[in-house]
CSV table of C-alpha atoms in Angstrom, one decimal:
chain,number,residue,atom,x,y,z
C,246,UNK,CA,119.4,130.3,57.0
C,247,UNK,CA,120.3,132.5,60.0
C,248,UNK,CA,119.7,135.6,57.8
C,249,UNK,CA,116.3,134.4,56.8
C,250,UNK,CA,115.4,133.8,60.4
C,251,UNK,CA,116.6,137.3,61.3
C,252,UNK,CA,114.5,138.8,58.5
C,253,UNK,CA,111.5,136.8,59.5
C,254,UNK,CA,111.8,138.0,63.1
C,255,UNK,CA,112.2,141.6,61.9
C,256,UNK,CA,109.1,141.3,59.7
C,257,UNK,CA,107.1,139.9,62.6
C,258,UNK,CA,108.2,142.7,64.9
C,259,UNK,CA,107.3,145.4,62.4
C,260,UNK,CA,104.0,143.8,61.5
C,261,UNK,CA,103.1,143.5,65.2
C,262,UNK,CA,104.1,147.1,65.8
C,263,UNK,CA,102.0,148.3,62.8
C,264,UNK,CA,98.9,146.3,64.0
C,265,UNK,CA,99.3,147.7,67.6
C,266,UNK,CA,99.5,151.3,66.2
C,267,UNK,CA,96.4,150.7,64.0
C,268,UNK,CA,94.4,149.4,66.9
C,269,UNK,CA,95.5,152.3,69.1
C,270,UNK,CA,94.6,154.8,66.3
C,271,UNK,CA,91.2,153.1,65.8
C,272,UNK,CA,90.4,153.4,69.5
C,273,UNK,CA,91.6,157.0,69.6
C,274,UNK,CA,89.5,158.0,66.6
C,275,UNK,CA,86.4,156.2,67.9
C,276,UNK,CA,86.7,158.2,71.1
C,277,UNK,CA,86.2,161.7,69.5
C,278,UNK,CA,83.6,163.9,70.9
C,279,UNK,CA,82.5,166.1,68.1
C,280,UNK,CA,81.5,169.7,68.8
C,281,UNK,CA,78.1,171.0,67.9
C,282,UNK,CA,79.2,173.9,65.8
C,283,UNK,CA,80.6,174.6,62.4
C,284,UNK,CA,83.6,176.4,63.9
C,285,UNK,CA,84.3,173.6,66.3
C,286,UNK,CA,84.2,171.0,63.5
C,287,UNK,CA,86.5,173.2,61.3
C,288,UNK,CA,89.0,173.5,64.2
C,289,UNK,CA,88.9,169.7,64.8
C,290,UNK,CA,89.5,169.0,61.1
C,291,UNK,CA,92.4,171.5,61.0
C,292,UNK,CA,94.0,169.9,64.0
C,293,UNK,CA,93.5,166.4,62.5
C,294,UNK,CA,95.0,167.4,59.2
C,295,UNK,CA,98.0,169.1,60.7
C,296,UNK,CA,98.7,166.3,63.2
C,297,UNK,CA,97.6,163.0,61.8
C,298,UNK,CA,97.7,163.6,58.1
C,299,UNK,CA,100.9,165.5,57.9
C,300,UNK,CA,103.1,164.0,60.6
C,301,UNK,CA,101.7,160.7,61.8
C,302,UNK,CA,100.4,159.0,58.7
C,303,UNK,CA,103.2,159.4,56.2
C,304,UNK,CA,105.8,157.5,58.1
C,305,UNK,CA,103.3,154.7,59.0
C,306,UNK,CA,102.3,154.5,55.3
C,307,UNK,CA,105.9,154.2,54.3
C,308,UNK,CA,106.4,151.5,57.0
C,309,UNK,CA,103.4,149.6,55.7
C,310,UNK,CA,104.7,149.8,52.1
C,311,UNK,CA,108.0,148.3,53.2
C,312,UNK,CA,106.3,145.4,54.9
């Protein structure tokens, strides 16, 4: 019974952490100011792909799968 309670608490902590990260990321992505040029958009997309898609999303996706 104690093991189940520990697992439940761990799940609640991880789920809460994931929801907090999601809300933070939504706020961050909604706050983008897009440049008014093709080069500016390309630069922004490159930075997004290198940062978020390659480093930030994969561990969070794995964490979500484990939940």
